[in-house]
Short mmCIF file of C-alpha atoms in Angstrom, two decimals:
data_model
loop_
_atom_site.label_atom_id
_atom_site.label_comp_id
_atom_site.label_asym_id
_atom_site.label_seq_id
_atom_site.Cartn_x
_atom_site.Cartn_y
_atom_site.Cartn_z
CA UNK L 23 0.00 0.00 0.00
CA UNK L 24 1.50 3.31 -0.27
CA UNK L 25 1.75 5.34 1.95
CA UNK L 26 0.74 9.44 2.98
CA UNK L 27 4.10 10.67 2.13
CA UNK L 28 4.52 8.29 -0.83
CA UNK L 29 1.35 9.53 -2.44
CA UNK L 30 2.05 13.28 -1.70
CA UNK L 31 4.92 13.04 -3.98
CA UNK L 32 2.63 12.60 -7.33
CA UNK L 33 0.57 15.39 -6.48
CA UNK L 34 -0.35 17.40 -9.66
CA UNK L 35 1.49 20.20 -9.77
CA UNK L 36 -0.28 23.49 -10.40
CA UNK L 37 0.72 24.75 -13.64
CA UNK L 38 -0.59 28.34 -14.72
CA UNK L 39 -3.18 28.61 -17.09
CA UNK L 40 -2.09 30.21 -21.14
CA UNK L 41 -2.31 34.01 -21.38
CA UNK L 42 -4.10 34.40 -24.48
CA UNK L 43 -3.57 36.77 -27.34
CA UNK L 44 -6.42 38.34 -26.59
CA UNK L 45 -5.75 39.39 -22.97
CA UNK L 46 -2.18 40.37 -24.33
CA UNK L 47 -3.39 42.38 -27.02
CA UNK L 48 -5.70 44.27 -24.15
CA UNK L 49 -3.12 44.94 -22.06
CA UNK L 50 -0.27 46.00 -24.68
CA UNK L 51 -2.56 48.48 -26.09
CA UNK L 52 -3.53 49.94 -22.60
CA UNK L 53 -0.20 50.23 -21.55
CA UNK L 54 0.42 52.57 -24.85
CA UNK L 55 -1.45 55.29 -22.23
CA UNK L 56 1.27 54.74 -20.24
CA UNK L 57 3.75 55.32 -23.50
CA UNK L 58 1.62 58.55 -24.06
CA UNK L 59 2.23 59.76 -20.54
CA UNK L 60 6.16 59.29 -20.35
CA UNK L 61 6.41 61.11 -23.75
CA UNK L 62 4.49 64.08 -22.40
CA UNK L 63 5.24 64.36 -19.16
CA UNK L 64 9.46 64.39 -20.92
CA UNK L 65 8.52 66.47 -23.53
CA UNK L 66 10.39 70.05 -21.73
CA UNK L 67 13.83 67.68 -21.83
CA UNK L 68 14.57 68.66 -25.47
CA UNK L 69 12.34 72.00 -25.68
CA UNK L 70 11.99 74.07 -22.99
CA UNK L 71 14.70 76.55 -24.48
CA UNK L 72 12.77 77.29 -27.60
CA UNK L 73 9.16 77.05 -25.49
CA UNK L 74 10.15 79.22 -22.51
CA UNK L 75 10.87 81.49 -25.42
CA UNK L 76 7.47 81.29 -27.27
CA UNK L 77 5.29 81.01 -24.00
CA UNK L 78 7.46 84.17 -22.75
CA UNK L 79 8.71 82.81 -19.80
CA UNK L 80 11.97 81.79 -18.45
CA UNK L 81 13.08 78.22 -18.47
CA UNK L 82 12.99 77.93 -14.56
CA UNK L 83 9.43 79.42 -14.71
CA UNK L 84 8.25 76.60 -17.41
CA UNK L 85 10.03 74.00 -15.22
CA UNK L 86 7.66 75.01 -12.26
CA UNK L 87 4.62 75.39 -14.52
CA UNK L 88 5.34 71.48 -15.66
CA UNK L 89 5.38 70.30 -11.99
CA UNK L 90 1.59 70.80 -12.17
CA UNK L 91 1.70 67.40 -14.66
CA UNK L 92 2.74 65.80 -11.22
CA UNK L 93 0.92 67.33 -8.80
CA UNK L 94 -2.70 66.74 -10.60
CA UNK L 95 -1.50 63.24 -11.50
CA UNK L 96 -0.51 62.50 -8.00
CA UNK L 97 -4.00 64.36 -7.17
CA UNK L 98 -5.79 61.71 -8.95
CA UNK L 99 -4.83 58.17 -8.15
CA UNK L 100 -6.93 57.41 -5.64
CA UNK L 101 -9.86 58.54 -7.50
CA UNK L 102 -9.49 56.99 -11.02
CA UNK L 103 -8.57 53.96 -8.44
CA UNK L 104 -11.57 54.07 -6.91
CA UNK L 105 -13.16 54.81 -10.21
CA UNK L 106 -11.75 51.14 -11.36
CA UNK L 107 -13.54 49.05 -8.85
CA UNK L 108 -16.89 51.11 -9.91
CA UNK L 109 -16.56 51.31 -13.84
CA UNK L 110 -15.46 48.93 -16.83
CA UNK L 111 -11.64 49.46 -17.30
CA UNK L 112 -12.43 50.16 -20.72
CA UNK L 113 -14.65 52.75 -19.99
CA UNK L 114 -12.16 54.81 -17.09
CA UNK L 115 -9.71 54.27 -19.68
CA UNK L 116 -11.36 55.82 -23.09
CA UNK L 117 -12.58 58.79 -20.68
CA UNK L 118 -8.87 59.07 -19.36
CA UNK L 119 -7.71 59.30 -22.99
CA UNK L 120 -10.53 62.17 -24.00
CA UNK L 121 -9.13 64.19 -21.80
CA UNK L 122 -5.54 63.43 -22.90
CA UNK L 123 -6.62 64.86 -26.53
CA UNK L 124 -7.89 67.75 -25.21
CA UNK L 125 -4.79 68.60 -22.89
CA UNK L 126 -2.65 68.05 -25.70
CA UNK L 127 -4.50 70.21 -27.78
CA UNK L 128 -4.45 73.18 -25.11
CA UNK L 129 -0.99 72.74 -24.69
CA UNK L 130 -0.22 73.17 -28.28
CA UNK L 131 -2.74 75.70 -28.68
CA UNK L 132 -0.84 78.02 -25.29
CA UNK L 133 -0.13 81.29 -26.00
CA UNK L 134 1.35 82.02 -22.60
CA UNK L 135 1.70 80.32 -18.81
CA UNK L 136 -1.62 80.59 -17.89
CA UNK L 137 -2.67 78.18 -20.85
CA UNK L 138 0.05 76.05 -20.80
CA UNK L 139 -0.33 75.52 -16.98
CA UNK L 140 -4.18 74.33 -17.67
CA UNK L 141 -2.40 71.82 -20.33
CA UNK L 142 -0.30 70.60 -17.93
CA UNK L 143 -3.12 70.12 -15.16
CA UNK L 144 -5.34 68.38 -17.53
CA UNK L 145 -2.68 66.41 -19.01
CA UNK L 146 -1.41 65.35 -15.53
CA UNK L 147 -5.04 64.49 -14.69
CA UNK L 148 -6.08 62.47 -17.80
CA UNK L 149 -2.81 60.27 -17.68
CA UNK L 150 -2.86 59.54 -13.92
CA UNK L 151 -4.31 55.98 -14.95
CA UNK L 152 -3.07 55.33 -18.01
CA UNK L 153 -0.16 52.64 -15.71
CA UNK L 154 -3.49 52.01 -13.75
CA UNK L 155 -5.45 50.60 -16.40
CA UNK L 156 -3.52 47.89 -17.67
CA UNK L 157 -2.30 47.02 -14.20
CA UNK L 158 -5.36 46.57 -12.89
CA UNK L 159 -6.48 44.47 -15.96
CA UNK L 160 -3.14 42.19 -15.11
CA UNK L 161 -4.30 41.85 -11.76
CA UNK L 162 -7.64 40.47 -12.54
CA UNK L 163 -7.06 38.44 -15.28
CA UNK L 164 -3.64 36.86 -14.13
CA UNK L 165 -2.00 34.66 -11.83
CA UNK L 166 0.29 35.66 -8.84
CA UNK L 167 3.18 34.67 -10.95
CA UNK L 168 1.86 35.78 -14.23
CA UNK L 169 1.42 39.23 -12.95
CA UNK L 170 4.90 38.82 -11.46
CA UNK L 171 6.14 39.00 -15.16
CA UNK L 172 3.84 40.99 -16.74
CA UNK L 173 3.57 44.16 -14.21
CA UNK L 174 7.57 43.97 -15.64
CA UNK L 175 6.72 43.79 -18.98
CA UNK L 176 4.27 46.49 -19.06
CA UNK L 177 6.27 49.38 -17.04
CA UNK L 178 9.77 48.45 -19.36
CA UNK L 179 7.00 48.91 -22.30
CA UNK L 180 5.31 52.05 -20.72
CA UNK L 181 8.99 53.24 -20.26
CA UNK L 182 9.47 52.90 -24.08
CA UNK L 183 7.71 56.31 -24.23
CA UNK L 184 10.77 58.04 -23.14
CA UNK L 185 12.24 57.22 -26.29
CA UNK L 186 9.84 59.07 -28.39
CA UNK L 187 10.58 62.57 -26.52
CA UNK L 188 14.39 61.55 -27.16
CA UNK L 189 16.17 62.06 -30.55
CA UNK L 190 12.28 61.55 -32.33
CA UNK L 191 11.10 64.94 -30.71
CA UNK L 192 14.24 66.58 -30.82
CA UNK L 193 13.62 66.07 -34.24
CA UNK L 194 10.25 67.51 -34.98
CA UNK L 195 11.07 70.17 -32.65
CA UNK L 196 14.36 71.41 -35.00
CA UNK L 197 11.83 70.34 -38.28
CA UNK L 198 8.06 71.77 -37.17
CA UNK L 199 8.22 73.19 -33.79
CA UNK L 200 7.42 72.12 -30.00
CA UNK L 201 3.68 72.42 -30.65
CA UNK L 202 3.65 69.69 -33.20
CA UNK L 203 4.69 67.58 -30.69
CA UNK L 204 1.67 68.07 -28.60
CA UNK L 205 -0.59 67.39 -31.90
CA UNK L 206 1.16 64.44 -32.98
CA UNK L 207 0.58 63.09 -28.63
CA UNK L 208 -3.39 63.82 -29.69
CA UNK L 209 -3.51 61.92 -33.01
CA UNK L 210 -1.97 58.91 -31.37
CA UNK L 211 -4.44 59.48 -28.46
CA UNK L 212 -6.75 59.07 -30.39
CA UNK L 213 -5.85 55.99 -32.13
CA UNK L 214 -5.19 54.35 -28.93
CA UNK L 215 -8.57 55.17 -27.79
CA UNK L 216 -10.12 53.67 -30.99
CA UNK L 217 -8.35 50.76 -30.36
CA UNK L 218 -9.10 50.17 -27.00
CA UNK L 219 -12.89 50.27 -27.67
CA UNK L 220 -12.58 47.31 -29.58
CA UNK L 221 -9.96 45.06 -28.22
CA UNK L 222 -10.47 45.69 -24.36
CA UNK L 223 -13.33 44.19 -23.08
CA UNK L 224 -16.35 45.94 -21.07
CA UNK L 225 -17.20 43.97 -17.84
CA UNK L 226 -17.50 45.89 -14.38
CA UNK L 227 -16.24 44.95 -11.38
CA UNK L 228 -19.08 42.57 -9.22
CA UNK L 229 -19.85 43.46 -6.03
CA UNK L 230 -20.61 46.74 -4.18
CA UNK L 231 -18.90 50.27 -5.18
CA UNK L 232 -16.69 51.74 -2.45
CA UNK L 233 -17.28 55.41 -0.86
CA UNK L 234 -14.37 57.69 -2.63
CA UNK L 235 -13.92 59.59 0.57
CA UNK L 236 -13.51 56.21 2.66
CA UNK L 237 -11.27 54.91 0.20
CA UNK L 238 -9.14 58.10 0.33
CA UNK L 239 -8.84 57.82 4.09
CA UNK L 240 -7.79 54.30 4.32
CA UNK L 241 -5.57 54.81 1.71
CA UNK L 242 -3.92 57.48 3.87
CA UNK L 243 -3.42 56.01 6.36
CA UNK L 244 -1.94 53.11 4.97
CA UNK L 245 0.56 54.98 3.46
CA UNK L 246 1.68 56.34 7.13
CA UNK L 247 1.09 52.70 8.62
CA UNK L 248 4.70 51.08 10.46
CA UNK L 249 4.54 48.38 7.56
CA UNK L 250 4.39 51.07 4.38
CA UNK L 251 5.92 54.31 5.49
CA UNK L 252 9.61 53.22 4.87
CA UNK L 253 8.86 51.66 1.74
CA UNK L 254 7.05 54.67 0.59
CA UNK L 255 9.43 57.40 1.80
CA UNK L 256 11.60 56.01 -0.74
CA UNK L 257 9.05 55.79 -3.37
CA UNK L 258 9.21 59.47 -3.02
CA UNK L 259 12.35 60.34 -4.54
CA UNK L 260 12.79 56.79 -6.40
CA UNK L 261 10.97 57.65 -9.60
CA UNK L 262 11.31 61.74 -8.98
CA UNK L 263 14.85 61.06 -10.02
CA UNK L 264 13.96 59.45 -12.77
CA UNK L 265 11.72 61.63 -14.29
CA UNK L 266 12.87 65.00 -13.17
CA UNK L 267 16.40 63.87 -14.56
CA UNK L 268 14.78 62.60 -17.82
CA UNK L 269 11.85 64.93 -18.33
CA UNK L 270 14.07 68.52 -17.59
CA UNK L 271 17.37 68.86 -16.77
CA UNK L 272 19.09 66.24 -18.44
CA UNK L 273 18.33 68.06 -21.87
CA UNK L 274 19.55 71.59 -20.51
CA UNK L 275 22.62 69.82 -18.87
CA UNK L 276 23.91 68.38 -22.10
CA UNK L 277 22.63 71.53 -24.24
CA UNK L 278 23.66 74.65 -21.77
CA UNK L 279 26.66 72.93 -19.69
CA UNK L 280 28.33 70.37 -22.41
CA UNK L 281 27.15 72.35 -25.43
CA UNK L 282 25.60 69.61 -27.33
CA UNK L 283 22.99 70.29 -30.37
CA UNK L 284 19.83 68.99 -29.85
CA UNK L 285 20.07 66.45 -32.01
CA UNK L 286 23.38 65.21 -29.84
CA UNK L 287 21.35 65.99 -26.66
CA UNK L 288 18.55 63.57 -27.58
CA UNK L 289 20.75 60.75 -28.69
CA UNK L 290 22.37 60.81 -25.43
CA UNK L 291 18.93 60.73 -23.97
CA UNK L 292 18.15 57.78 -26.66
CA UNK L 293 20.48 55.97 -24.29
CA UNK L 294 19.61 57.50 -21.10
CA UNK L 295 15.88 56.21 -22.10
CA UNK L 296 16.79 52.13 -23.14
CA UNK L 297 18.53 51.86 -19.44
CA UNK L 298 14.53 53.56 -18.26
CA UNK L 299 13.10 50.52 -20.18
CA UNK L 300 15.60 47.67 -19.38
CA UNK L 301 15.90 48.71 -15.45
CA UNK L 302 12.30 47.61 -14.52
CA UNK L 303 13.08 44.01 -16.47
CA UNK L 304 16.43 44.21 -14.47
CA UNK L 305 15.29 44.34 -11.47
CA UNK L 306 12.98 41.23 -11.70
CA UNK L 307 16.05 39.49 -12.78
CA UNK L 308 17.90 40.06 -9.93
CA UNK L 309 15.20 39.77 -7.35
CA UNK L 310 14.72 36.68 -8.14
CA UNK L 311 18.59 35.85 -8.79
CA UNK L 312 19.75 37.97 -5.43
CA UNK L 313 16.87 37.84 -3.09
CA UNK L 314 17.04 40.49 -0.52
CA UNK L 315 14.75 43.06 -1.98
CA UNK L 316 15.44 45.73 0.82
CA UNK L 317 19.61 45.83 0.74
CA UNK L 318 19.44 45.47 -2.89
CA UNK L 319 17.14 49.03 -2.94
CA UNK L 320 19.15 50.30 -0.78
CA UNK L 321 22.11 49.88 -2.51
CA UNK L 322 21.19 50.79 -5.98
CA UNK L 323 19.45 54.12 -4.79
CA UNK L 324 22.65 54.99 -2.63
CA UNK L 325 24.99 54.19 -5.93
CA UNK L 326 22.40 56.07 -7.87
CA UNK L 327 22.73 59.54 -5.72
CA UNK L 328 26.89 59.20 -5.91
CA UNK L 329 26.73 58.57 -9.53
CA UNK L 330 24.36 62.27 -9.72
CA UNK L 331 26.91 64.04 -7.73
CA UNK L 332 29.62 62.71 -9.85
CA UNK L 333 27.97 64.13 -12.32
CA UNK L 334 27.77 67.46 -11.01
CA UNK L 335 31.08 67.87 -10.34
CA UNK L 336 32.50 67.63 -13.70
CA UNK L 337 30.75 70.64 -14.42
CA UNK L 338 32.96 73.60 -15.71
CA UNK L 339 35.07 74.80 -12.63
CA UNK L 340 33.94 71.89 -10.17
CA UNK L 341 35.97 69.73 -8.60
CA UNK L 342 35.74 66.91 -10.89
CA UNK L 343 36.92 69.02 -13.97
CA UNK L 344 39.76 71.07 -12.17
CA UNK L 345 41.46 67.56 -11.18
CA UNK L 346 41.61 66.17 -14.72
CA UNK L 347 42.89 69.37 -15.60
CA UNK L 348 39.90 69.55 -17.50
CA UNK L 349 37.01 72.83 -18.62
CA UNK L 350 34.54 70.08 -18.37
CA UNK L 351 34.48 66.18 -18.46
CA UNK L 352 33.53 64.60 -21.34
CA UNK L 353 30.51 64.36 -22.94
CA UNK L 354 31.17 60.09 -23.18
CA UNK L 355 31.41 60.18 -19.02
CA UNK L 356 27.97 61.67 -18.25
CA UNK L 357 26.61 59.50 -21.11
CA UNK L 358 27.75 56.56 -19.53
CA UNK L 359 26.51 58.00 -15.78
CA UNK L 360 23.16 58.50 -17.39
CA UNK L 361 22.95 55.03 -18.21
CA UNK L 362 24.16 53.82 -15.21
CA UNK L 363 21.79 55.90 -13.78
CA UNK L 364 18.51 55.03 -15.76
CA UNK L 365 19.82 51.34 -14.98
CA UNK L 366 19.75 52.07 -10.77
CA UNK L 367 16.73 54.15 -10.80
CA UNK L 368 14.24 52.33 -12.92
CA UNK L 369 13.75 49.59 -10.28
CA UNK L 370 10.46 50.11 -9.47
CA UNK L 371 8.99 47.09 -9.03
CA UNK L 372 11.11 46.15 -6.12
CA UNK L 373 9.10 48.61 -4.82
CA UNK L 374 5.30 47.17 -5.29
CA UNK L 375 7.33 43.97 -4.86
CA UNK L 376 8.15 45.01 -1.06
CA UNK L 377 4.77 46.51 -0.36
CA UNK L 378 2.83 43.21 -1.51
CA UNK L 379 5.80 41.35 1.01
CA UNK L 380 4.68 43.31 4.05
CA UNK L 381 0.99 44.23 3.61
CA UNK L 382 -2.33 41.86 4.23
CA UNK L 383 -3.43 40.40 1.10
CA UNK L 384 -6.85 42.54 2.11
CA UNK L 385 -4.60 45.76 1.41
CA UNK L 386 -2.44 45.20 -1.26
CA UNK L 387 -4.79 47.87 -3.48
CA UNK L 388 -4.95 50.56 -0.77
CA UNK L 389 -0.97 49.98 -0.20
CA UNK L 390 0.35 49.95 -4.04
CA UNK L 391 -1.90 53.45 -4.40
CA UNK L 392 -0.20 55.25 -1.66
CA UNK L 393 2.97 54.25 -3.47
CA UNK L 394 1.63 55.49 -6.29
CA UNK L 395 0.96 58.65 -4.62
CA UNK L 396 3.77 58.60 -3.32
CA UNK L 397 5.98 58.47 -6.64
CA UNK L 398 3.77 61.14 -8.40
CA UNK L 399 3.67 63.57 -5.85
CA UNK L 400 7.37 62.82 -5.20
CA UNK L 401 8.19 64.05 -9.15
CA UNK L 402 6.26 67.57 -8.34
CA UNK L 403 7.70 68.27 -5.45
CA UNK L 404 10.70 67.21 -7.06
CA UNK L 405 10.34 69.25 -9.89
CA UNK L 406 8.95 72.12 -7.96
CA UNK L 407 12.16 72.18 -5.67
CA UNK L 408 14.86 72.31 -8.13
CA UNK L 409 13.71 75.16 -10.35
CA UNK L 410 14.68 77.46 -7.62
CA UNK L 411 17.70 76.32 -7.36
CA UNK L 412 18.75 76.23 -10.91
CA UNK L 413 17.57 79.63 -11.47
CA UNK L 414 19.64 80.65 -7.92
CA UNK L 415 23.02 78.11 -8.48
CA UNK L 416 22.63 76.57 -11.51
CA UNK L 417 22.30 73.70 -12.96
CA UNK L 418 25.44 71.61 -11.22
CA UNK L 419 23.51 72.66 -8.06
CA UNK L 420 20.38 70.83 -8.89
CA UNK L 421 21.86 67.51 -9.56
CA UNK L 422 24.20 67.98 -6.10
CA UNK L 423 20.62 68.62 -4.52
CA UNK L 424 19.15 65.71 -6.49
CA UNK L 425 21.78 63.10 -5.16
CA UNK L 426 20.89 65.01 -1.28
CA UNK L 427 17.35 63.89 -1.77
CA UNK L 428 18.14 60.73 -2.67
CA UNK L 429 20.58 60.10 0.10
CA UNK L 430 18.51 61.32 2.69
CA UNK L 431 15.56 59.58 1.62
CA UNK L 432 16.91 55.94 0.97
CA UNK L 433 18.94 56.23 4.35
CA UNK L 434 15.44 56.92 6.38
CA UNK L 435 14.04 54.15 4.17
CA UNK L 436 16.72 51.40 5.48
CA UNK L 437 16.37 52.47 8.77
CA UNK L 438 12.01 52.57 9.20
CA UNK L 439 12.22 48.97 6.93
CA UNK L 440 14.44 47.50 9.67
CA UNK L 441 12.55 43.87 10.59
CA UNK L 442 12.51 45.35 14.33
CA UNK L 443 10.86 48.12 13.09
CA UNK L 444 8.18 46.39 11.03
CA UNK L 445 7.52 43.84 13.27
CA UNK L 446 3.88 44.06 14.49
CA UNK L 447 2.80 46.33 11.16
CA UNK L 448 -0.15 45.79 9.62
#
């Protein structure tokens, strides 16, 4: 006869169920919102010379206009999360991509920073679920371990919008102008949206809609709960870096400070951009190869803010420069510290990765939307920060301030995500 432990050894094993085209066609063409959203929210990397100019502003005003794109984005996750349990994804996502067409088309309508500051709201607000959307379709339609693989797959995709506001829109801004930019961002908007009423399907959620104001609360006070405040302290700065350094003063470092064309300037961001896609891939590689999500965070954010003030410093007159006996480093070092960079800082999904490790299954929703709160609201605040100081110091100053935020930030994080200091969190 065999026995209990003989017989446990030909259990079936559970094998995951086929993704079908279908469900990967749905999700791919979602996650071109998220594509959208990177290229607009970058856009000011390769133009904000030529559009502080038009819009009559200065270049450190139209950096603090653009921090509205993060601040209204930030503003609404919670809703257009809340408005995902209540609606059809398809339907929160066509109404999300309306109102991307029409903040496009303000913004390349503006005639001056009023205008362009309503663009920038009501782009920031239309794209706040464009990750969202497909996410959230990922979640319900896929395994643990499928969404493991697929939450990579769609953020490296997402991240492929970078590359469009690299050497493609320095390109149509040297052939047709900033604004075309913005028009050409509408007409695919539009496409998208066409597509997505066919291909993604309609259901609503079951059960009972949620109270937004409840939901906002909880979410809260999640996000200041023992378990989640570490891990979202560093969620702060993680992606501000990454888009503050991509999306506005990576172009005007390379233009104003290395005196590249902008042409050169969005080649180099080209590159800058393919580490942005590859990191969040990365980092699912070595989770699972490594282990040890916290250390490895904490290391690649500390390496990250070194590598920034490296960068600073070979800045004409800086430390850096004056011991080579150099004006300036070379162009070839910061392209190689912006890849390095975009390689460190693109490791997102360590981040839900840690917040699904810590939090009841019950509040894993809650939880990954006060991170995403946390990143968005991060960028503006961010954003907002460092025009000051450029217009003050410079732009050497801003990245030294950059790699401060970082530090400080990813330090407080290692210390609140301590086991001792976790232990009894929710």
């Amino acid at each position: 006869m065999t026995s209990a432990a003989d017989s446990s050894a030909f259990k079936p094993v559970a094998i995951d169920p086929p993704v079908s085209v279908a469900l990967v066609a749905a999700m791919l063409i979602l996650t071109c919102g998220h594509v959208l959203s990177n290229m607009l929210r970058t856009t000011p990397a390769v133009a904000i010379d030529v559009m502080s100019t038009d819009l009559g502003v200065t270049p450190q005003t139209l950096a603090a206009l653009t921090s509205a794109y993060h601040f209204f984005f930030a503003l609404l996750q919670i809703p257009v999360g809340v408005a995902l349990d209540r609606y059809s994804i398809r339907t929160v996502s066509l109404v999300l991509f309306a109102g991307t067409v029409c903040g496009a088309a303000i913004a390349a309508l503006s005639t001056g920073p009023l205008s362009f500051f309503v663009s920038q709201a009501t782009i920031g607000m239309a794209t706040s679920g464009m990750l969202m959307c497909p996410m959230t379709l990922a979640a319900k339609r896929l395994t643990p371990a499928q969404f493991g693989l697929w939450s990579g797959i769609i953020l490296s995709f997402g991240n492929a919008g970078l590359l469009l506001s690299a050497s493609p829109l320095a390109y149509v801004v040297e052939h047709w102008g900033w604004r075309a930019g913005f028009w050409i961002a509408a007409a695919a908007a539009i496409v998208v949206a066409m597509l997505i009423a066919v291909m993604v399907p309609a259901s609503r959620p079951e059960g009972q809609p949620r109270a937004l104001l409840g939901e906002m609360v909880s979410v809260l006070q999640l996000g200041v709960s023992r378990a989640v405040r570490g891990i979202v302290i560093l969620a702060f700065v993680s992606l501000a870096v990454q888009l503050v350094l991509r999306g506005l003063w990576a172009g005007p470092w390379l233009m104003n400070i290395k005196g590249l064309s902008r042409i050169e300037a969005g080649n180099v961001l080209a590159l800058f951009t393919v580490a942005l896609v590859i990191g969040p891939a990365l980092s699912g590689l070595l989770d699972r190869k490594l282990g040890h999500r916290r250390m490895l965070l904490f290391a690649v954010h500390l390496c990250a803010a070194a590598l920034l003030l490296v960068m600073a410093l070979g800045a004409p007159g800086y430390p850096l420069a004056t011991l080579f006996g150099l004006p300036v480093m070379p162009v070839a070092v910061d392209t190689g510290l912006l890849v390095v960079i975009g390689l460190l800082v693109a490791m997102q999904p360590l981040v839900y990765a840690m917040i699904r490790q810590v939090v009841a299954a019950e509040n894993i929703g809650k939880a990954l939307s006060a991170a995403n709160l946390s990143f968005f609201l991060g960028t503006a605040v961010m954003q907002s920060a460092t025009s000051p100081i450029a217009a003050a110091w410079g732009l050497p100053a801003v990245l030294i301030s950059m790699a401060v935020f970082l530090t400080v930030c990813t330090l407080v994080f290692f210390v609140l995500t301590r086991p001792a200091a976790q232990r009894g969190a929710a």
